[in-house]
PDB file of C-alpha atoms in Angstrom:
ATOM      1  CA  MET L1423     -13.582   1.570   3.138  1.00 67.00           C
ATOM      2  CA  PHE L1424     -11.663   0.462   6.228  1.00 71.00           C
ATOM      3  CA  PHE L1425     -14.753  -0.494   8.216  1.00 80.00           C
ATOM      4  CA  ILE L1426     -16.379  -2.327   5.308  1.00 87.00           C
ATOM      5  CA  VAL L1427     -13.262  -4.410   4.704  1.00 87.00           C
ATOM      6  CA  ALA L1428     -12.734  -4.927   8.444  1.00 89.00           C
ATOM      7  CA  LEU L1429     -16.280  -6.199   8.928  1.00 88.00           C
ATOM      8  CA  LEU L1430     -15.997  -8.510   5.906  1.00 88.00           C
ATOM      9  CA  SER L1431     -12.696  -9.820   7.217  1.00 89.00           C
ATOM     10  CA  GLN L1432     -14.083 -10.319  10.726  1.00 91.00           C
ATOM     11  CA  PHE L1433     -17.423 -11.953   9.938  1.00 92.00           C
ATOM     12  CA  THR L1434     -16.817 -13.733   6.634  1.00 93.00           C
ATOM     13  CA  ASP L1435     -14.103 -15.928   5.150  1.00 93.00           C
ATOM     14  CA  PHE L1436     -13.628 -13.845   2.014  1.00 93.00           C
ATOM     15  CA  ASP L1437      -9.867 -13.462   2.646  1.00 96.00           C
ATOM     16  CA  LEU L1438      -9.404 -17.209   2.920  1.00 96.00           C
ATOM     17  CA  ALA L1439     -11.716 -17.877  -0.034  1.00 96.00           C
ATOM     18  CA  ILE L1440      -9.758 -15.594  -2.363  1.00 96.00           C
ATOM     19  CA  SER L1441      -6.369 -16.910  -1.257  1.00 96.00           C
ATOM     20  CA  ASN L1442      -7.610 -20.478  -1.723  1.00 96.00           C
ATOM     21  CA  LEU L1443      -8.120 -19.726  -5.413  1.00 96.00           C
ATOM     22  CA  PHE L1444      -4.355 -19.520  -5.831  1.00 96.00           C
ATOM     23  CA  LEU L1445      -3.436 -22.505  -3.684  1.00 95.00           C
ATOM     24  CA  LEU L1446      -1.989 -25.446  -5.607  1.00 94.00           C
ATOM     25  CA  ASP L1447      -2.392 -29.141  -4.844  1.00 91.00           C
ATOM     26  CA  SER L1448       1.131 -29.070  -3.421  1.00 89.00           C
ATOM     27  CA  GLY L1449      -0.125 -26.807  -0.615  1.00 89.00           C
ATOM     28  CA  ARG L1450       1.917 -23.876  -1.901  1.00 93.00           C
ATOM     29  CA  PHE L1451       0.706 -20.692  -3.534  1.00 96.00           C
ATOM     30  CA  TRP L1452       1.095 -20.241  -7.252  1.00 94.00           C
ATOM     31  CA  LEU L1453       4.005 -17.790  -7.192  1.00 95.00           C
ATOM     32  CA  GLN L1454       5.748 -19.806  -4.511  1.00 93.00           C
ATOM     33  CA  GLU L1455       6.153 -22.455  -7.176  1.00 91.00           C
ATOM     34  CA  TYR L1456       7.382 -19.856  -9.696  1.00 92.00           C
ATOM     35  CA  LYS L1457       9.629 -18.009  -7.274  1.00 90.00           C
ATOM     36  CA  ASP L1458      11.737 -16.071  -9.786  1.00 94.00           C
ATOM     37  CA  LEU L1459       8.658 -14.714 -11.542  1.00 94.00           C
ATOM     38  CA  GLY L1460       7.175 -13.732  -8.191  1.00 92.00           C
ATOM     39  CA  ILE L1461      10.314 -11.819  -7.223  1.00 93.00           C
ATOM     40  CA  GLN L1462      10.374  -9.976 -10.550  1.00 95.00           C
ATOM     41  CA  LEU L1463       6.700  -9.001 -10.363  1.00 95.00           C
ATOM     42  CA  HIS L1464       7.218  -7.851  -6.790  1.00 95.00           C
ATOM     43  CA  ASP L1465      10.541  -6.020  -7.088  1.00 96.00           C
ATOM     44  CA  TYR L1466      10.655  -4.293 -10.480  1.00 96.00           C
ATOM     45  CA  PRO L1467       7.452  -2.215 -10.189  1.00 96.00           C
ATOM     46  CA  LYS L1468       8.376  -1.284  -6.609  1.00 96.00           C
ATOM     47  CA  TYR L1469      11.868  -0.160  -7.605  1.00 96.00           C
ATOM     48  CA  PHE L1470      10.466   1.939 -10.446  1.00 96.00           C
ATOM     49  CA  SER L1471       7.999   3.635  -8.088  1.00 96.00           C
ATOM     50  CA  MET L1472      10.808   4.281  -5.599  1.00 95.00           C
ATOM     51  CA  LEU L1473      12.914   5.916  -8.315  1.00 96.00           C
ATOM     52  CA  VAL L1474      10.025   8.230  -9.193  1.00 95.00           C
ATOM     53  CA  GLY L1475       9.665   9.080  -5.504  1.00 94.00           C
ATOM     54  CA  ILE L1476      13.392   9.825  -5.196  1.00 94.00           C
ATOM     55  CA  PHE L1477      13.108  12.088  -8.243  1.00 91.00           C
ATOM     56  CA  PHE L1478      10.468  14.161  -6.459  1.00 91.00           C
ATOM     57  CA  TRP L1479      12.530  14.248  -3.255  1.00 92.00           C
ATOM     58  CA  LEU L1480      15.447  15.655  -5.257  1.00 90.00           C
ATOM     59  CA  ASN L1481      13.077  18.120  -6.903  1.00 88.00           C
ATOM     60  CA  THR L1482      12.005  19.320  -3.475  1.00 89.00           C
ATOM     61  CA  ILE L1483      15.625  19.831  -2.432  1.00 89.00           C
ATOM     62  CA  THR L1484      16.414  21.867  -5.560  1.00 87.00           C
ATOM     63  CA  LEU L1485      13.187  23.811  -5.048  1.00 87.00           C
ATOM     64  CA  ILE L1486      14.059  24.733  -1.466  1.00 85.00           C
ATOM     65  CA  ALA L1487      17.770  25.337  -2.114  1.00 85.00           C
ATOM     66  CA  PHE L1488      17.711  26.981  -5.555  1.00 83.00           C
ATOM     67  CA  ASN L1489      14.039  27.698  -6.267  1.00 82.00           C
ATOM     68  CA  LYS L1490      14.259  25.447  -9.325  1.00 79.00           C
ATOM     69  CA  PHE L1491      12.387  22.260 -10.183  1.00 76.00           C
ATOM     70  CA  PHE L1492      11.292  20.195 -13.162  1.00 77.00           C
ATOM     71  CA  PHE L1493       7.876  20.273 -14.821  1.00 76.00           C
ATOM     72  CA  LYS L1494       7.120  23.909 -14.058  1.00 77.00           C
ATOM     73  CA  ARG L1495       4.541  23.834 -16.842  1.00 77.00           C
ATOM     74  CA  PHE L1496       2.558  21.115 -15.087  1.00 85.00           C
ATOM     75  CA  LEU L1497       3.186  21.469 -11.358  1.00 86.00           C
ATOM     76  CA  ALA L1498       3.304  24.342  -8.884  1.00 87.00           C
ATOM     77  CA  PRO L1499       5.941  24.415  -6.117  1.00 87.00           C
ATOM     78  CA  LYS L1500       3.347  23.318  -3.533  1.00 90.00           C
ATOM     79  CA  ASP L1501       2.442  20.385  -5.780  1.00 91.00           C
ATOM     80  CA  VAL L1502       6.028  19.150  -5.807  1.00 91.00           C
ATOM     81  CA  ILE L1503       6.315  19.444  -2.021  1.00 91.00           C
ATOM     82  CA  TYR L1504       2.980  17.669  -1.528  1.00 94.00           C
ATOM     83  CA  ILE L1505       3.951  14.787  -3.830  1.00 95.00           C
ATOM     84  CA  ALA L1506       7.407  14.390  -2.265  1.00 94.00           C
ATOM     85  CA  THR L1507       5.968  14.477   1.259  1.00 95.00           C
ATOM     86  CA  ALA L1508       3.376  11.837   0.386  1.00 96.00           C
ATOM     87  CA  ALA L1509       6.110   9.674  -1.152  1.00 96.00           C
ATOM     88  CA  ILE L1510       7.869   9.626   2.227  1.00 95.00           C
ATOM     89  CA  ILE L1511       5.043   9.719   4.763  1.00 96.00           C
ATOM     90  CA  ILE L1512       2.774   7.027   3.318  1.00 97.00           C
ATOM     91  CA  PRO L1513       5.371   4.205   3.145  1.00 96.00           C
ATOM     92  CA  VAL L1514       6.824   5.143   6.555  1.00 97.00           C
ATOM     93  CA  VAL L1515       3.443   5.244   8.325  1.00 97.00           C
ATOM     94  CA  ILE L1516       2.157   2.013   6.770  1.00 97.00           C
ATOM     95  CA  TRP L1517       5.458   0.232   7.393  1.00 96.00           C
ATOM     96  CA  ASN L1518       5.380   1.209  11.074  1.00 96.00           C
ATOM     97  CA  ILE L1519       1.760   0.075  11.474  1.00 96.00           C
ATOM     98  CA  ARG L1520       2.667  -3.230   9.847  1.00 95.00           C
ATOM     99  CA  GLU L1521       5.603  -3.680  12.240  1.00 94.00           C
ATOM    100  CA  ILE L1522       3.269  -3.797  15.248  1.00 93.00           C
ATOM    101  CA  SER L1523       0.566  -5.820  13.502  1.00 94.00           C
ATOM    102  CA  ALA L1524      -0.444  -9.118  15.101  1.00 94.00           C
ATOM    103  CA  MET L1525      -1.736 -10.666  11.869  1.00 94.00           C
ATOM    104  CA  HIS L1526       0.417 -13.164  10.006  1.00 95.00           C
ATOM    105  CA  CYS L1527       0.780 -13.653   6.274  1.00 96.00           C
ATOM    106  CA  PRO L1528      -1.284 -16.451   4.699  1.00 96.00           C
ATOM    107  CA  ARG L1529       1.688 -18.747   4.034  1.00 95.00           C
ATOM    108  CA  GLU L1530       2.531 -18.646   7.767  1.00 96.00           C
ATOM    109  CA  LEU L1531      -0.914 -19.878   8.844  1.00 96.00           C
ATOM    110  CA  ILE L1532      -1.870 -23.392   9.880  1.00 95.00           C
ATOM    111  CA  GLU L1533      -4.446 -23.428   7.070  1.00 93.00           C
ATOM    112  CA  TYR L1534      -1.590 -23.253   4.551  1.00 94.00           C
ATOM    113  CA  GLY L1535       1.010 -25.389   6.269  1.00 91.00           C
ATOM    114  CA  GLY L1536       2.393 -22.754   8.623  1.00 93.00           C
ATOM    115  CA  ASP L1537       2.536 -22.533  12.397  1.00 93.00           C
ATOM    116  CA  PHE L1538       0.128 -19.726  13.290  1.00 94.00           C
ATOM    117  CA  THR L1539      -3.617 -19.378  13.776  1.00 92.00           C
ATOM    118  CA  TYR L1540      -5.659 -17.190  11.447  1.00 94.00           C
ATOM    119  CA  LEU L1541      -6.267 -13.989  13.412  1.00 92.00           C
ATOM    120  CA  ARG L1542      -9.015 -11.598  12.365  1.00 91.00           C
ATOM    121  CA  ILE L1543      -8.718  -7.850  12.855  1.00 90.00           C
ATOM    122  CA  PHE L1544     -10.999  -7.582  15.905  1.00 91.00           C
ATOM    123  CA  ASP L1545      -9.937 -10.843  17.548  1.00 91.00           C
ATOM    124  CA  ALA L1546      -8.319 -10.739  20.975  1.00 89.00           C
ATOM    125  CA  ILE L1547      -4.568 -11.266  20.672  1.00 89.00           C
ATOM    126  CA  PRO L1548      -3.356 -14.320  22.624  1.00 86.00           C
ATOM    127  CA  PHE L1549      -0.973 -13.477  25.474  1.00 85.00           C
ATOM    128  CA  TYR L1550       2.060 -15.254  24.039  1.00 85.00           C
ATOM    129  CA  TRP L1551       1.359 -14.275  20.437  1.00 88.00           C
ATOM    130  CA  GLU L1552       4.264 -13.570  18.093  1.00 88.00           C
ATOM    131  CA  SER L1553       3.570 -10.486  15.961  1.00 89.00           C
ATOM    132  CA  GLY L1554       2.951 -11.359  12.332  1.00 94.00           C
ATOM    133  CA  GLN L1555       3.994  -7.983  10.906  1.00 93.00           C
ATOM    134  CA  CYS L1556       1.914  -8.493   7.775  1.00 95.00           C
ATOM    135  CA  SER L1557      -0.955  -5.994   7.723  1.00 94.00           C
ATOM    136  CA  PRO L1558      -1.405  -3.463   6.194  1.00 96.00           C
ATOM    137  CA  SER L1559       0.550  -4.162   3.036  1.00 96.00           C
ATOM    138  CA  ALA L1560       3.864  -2.301   2.970  1.00 95.00           C
ATOM    139  CA  HIS L1561       4.294  -3.330  -0.664  1.00 96.00           C
ATOM    140  CA  ALA L1562       1.143  -1.424  -1.611  1.00 96.00           C
ATOM    141  CA  SER L1563       2.479   1.684   0.134  1.00 95.00           C
ATOM    142  CA  SER L1564       5.266   1.798  -2.446  1.00 95.00           C
ATOM    143  CA  PHE L1565       2.681   2.874  -5.029  1.00 97.00           C
ATOM    144  CA  LEU L1566      -0.161   4.530  -3.136  1.00 97.00           C
ATOM    145  CA  TRP L1567       1.623   7.874  -2.768  1.00 97.00           C
ATOM    146  CA  LEU L1568       1.043   8.290  -6.532  1.00 97.00           C
ATOM    147  CA  GLY L1569      -2.537   9.127  -5.591  1.00 97.00           C
ATOM    148  CA  SER L1570      -1.170  12.581  -4.731  1.00 96.00           C
ATOM    149  CA  PHE L1571      -1.311  13.390  -8.459  1.00 95.00           C
ATOM    150  CA  LEU L1572      -5.036  12.673  -8.475  1.00 96.00           C
ATOM    151  CA  PHE L1573      -5.601  14.977  -5.511  1.00 95.00           C
ATOM    152  CA  ILE L1574      -3.715  17.779  -7.250  1.00 93.00           C
ATOM    153  CA  LYS L1575      -5.709  17.371 -10.446  1.00 91.00           C
ATOM    154  CA  ASN L1576      -9.040  17.003  -8.614  1.00 91.00           C
ATOM    155  CA  ALA L1577      -9.587  13.680 -10.365  1.00 93.00           C
ATOM    156  CA  SER L1578     -13.041  12.237 -10.870  1.00 95.00           C
ATOM    157  CA  ILE L1579     -14.314   9.204  -8.966  1.00 95.00           C
ATOM    158  CA  LYS L1580     -13.879   7.146 -12.127  1.00 96.00           C
ATOM    159  CA  LYS L1581     -10.166   7.983 -12.253  1.00 96.00           C
ATOM    160  CA  TRP L1582      -9.795   7.124  -8.571  1.00 96.00           C
ATOM    161  CA  ILE L1583     -11.446   3.747  -9.157  1.00 96.00           C
ATOM    162  CA  LEU L1584      -9.118   3.078 -12.090  1.00 97.00           C
ATOM    163  CA  PHE L1585      -6.134   4.133  -9.999  1.00 97.00           C
ATOM    164  CA  TYR L1586      -6.957   1.798  -7.110  1.00 97.00           C
ATOM    165  CA  LEU L1587      -7.765  -1.018  -9.517  1.00 97.00           C
ATOM    166  CA  MET L1588      -4.352  -0.603 -11.147  1.00 97.00           C
ATOM    167  CA  ILE L1589      -2.572  -0.560  -7.775  1.00 97.00           C
ATOM    168  CA  PHE L1590      -4.520  -3.623  -6.654  1.00 97.00           C
ATOM    169  CA  LEU L1591      -3.484  -5.518  -9.793  1.00 97.00           C
ATOM    170  CA  ILE L1592       0.158  -4.601  -9.212  1.00 97.00           C
ATOM    171  CA  CYS L1593      -0.040  -5.658  -5.561  1.00 96.00           C
ATOM    172  CA  SER L1594      -1.959  -8.858  -6.271  1.00 96.00           C
ATOM    173  CA  VAL L1595       1.418 -10.533  -6.774  1.00 97.00           C
ATOM    174  CA  GLN L1596       1.544 -10.686  -2.974  1.00 97.00           C
ATOM    175  CA  ILE L1597      -1.717 -12.626  -2.864  1.00 97.00           C
ATOM    176  CA  LEU L1598      -0.338 -15.081  -5.414  1.00 96.00           C
ATOM    177  CA  ARG L1599       2.793 -15.488  -3.293  1.00 96.00           C
ATOM    178  CA  GLY L1600       0.801 -16.109  -0.103  1.00 96.00           C
ATOM    179  CA  ALA L1601       2.348 -12.949   1.357  1.00 96.00           C
ATOM    180  CA  HIS L1602      -0.897 -11.016   1.886  1.00 96.00           C
ATOM    181  CA  PHE L1603      -4.643 -11.358   2.116  1.00 97.00           C
ATOM    182  CA  VAL L1604      -6.807  -9.070   0.015  1.00 96.00           C
ATOM    183  CA  SER L1605      -7.836  -7.168   3.136  1.00 96.00           C
ATOM    184  CA  HIS L1606      -4.202  -6.287   3.893  1.00 96.00           C
ATOM    185  CA  ILE L1607      -4.015  -4.386   0.610  1.00 97.00           C
ATOM    186  CA  PHE L1608      -7.327  -2.634   1.207  1.00 96.00           C
ATOM    187  CA  TYR L1609      -6.199  -1.541   4.671  1.00 96.00           C
ATOM    188  CA  SER L1610      -3.232   0.114   2.986  1.00 97.00           C
ATOM    189  CA  PHE L1611      -5.610   1.847   0.570  1.00 97.00           C
ATOM    190  CA  ALA L1612      -7.592   3.274   3.480  1.00 95.00           C
ATOM    191  CA  CYS L1613      -4.485   4.422   5.380  1.00 96.00           C
ATOM    192  CA  ALA L1614      -2.947   6.021   2.299  1.00 97.00           C
ATOM    193  CA  HIS L1615      -6.119   7.858   1.316  1.00 96.00           C
ATOM    194  CA  LEU L1616      -6.476   9.247   4.831  1.00 96.00           C
ATOM    195  CA  ILE L1617      -2.866  10.465   4.786  1.00 97.00           C
ATOM    196  CA  LEU L1618      -3.236  11.981   1.299  1.00 96.00           C
ATOM    197  CA  SER L1619      -6.369  13.822   2.402  1.00 95.00           C
ATOM    198  CA  PHE L1620      -4.682  15.170   5.533  1.00 94.00           C
ATOM    199  CA  LEU L1621      -1.554  16.311   3.663  1.00 94.00           C
ATOM    200  CA  TYR L1622      -3.653  17.910   0.941  1.00 92.00           C
ATOM    201  CA  PHE L1623      -5.635  19.844   3.537  1.00 90.00           C
ATOM    202  CA  LYS L1624      -2.427  21.014   5.228  1.00 85.00           C
ATOM    203  CA  CYS L1625      -0.750  22.007   1.948  1.00 81.00           C
ATOM    204  CA  PHE L1626      -3.613  23.614   0.050  1.00 80.00           C
ATOM    205  CA  LYS L1627      -6.326  24.669   2.488  1.00 69.00           C
ATOM    206  CA  LYS L1628      -6.679  28.454   2.327  1.00 52.00           C
ATOM    207  CA  ARG L1629      -6.352  30.130   5.688  1.00 39.00           C
ATOM    208  CA  THR L1630      -9.376  32.191   6.663  1.00 35.00           C
ATOM    209  CA  VAL L1631      -7.761  33.885   9.665  1.00 31.00           C
TER     210      VAL L1631
END
């Protein structure tokens, strides 16, 4: 996924084309004009996902300290630890990658009235460039750890597609606010899936030696 999106981003203008769909005549993005709605669509789902993550962190603490946890009928102890670990690792890793990212958000670009040049993923970074800290999408990382449930249940490809479609729809608020390109969200998908796969292997792979 990463390389497909990276190549599309590098050699086509699909990011710009999609963002342009939500650009108003005023030169602002749609949810920049409806700021309160944009904040609500951005914050409330994220806070709910964070609360679920905190619940699993607390479950892990009670599991380690007292050997007790919720949902024993549905989840094994390793499942709880895997979910809680993913809920921490994925946002932290993606946030740190974003912090060193050179790419700027759409609303900061010259094309949309900002001050910075549109930088593609494989472009050379100018010497005096100010880091954009926009890619991958940290907002998407707030939800992508939920994919740990699909790993545990050995979900079908169809369920994975539905899961990523749902997360994309939730995160699309950032496209409508001019805060992310589509590719920024897909980069987060790729990072999160790689992390989920690695953690799953470490948690559940049977030792042969």
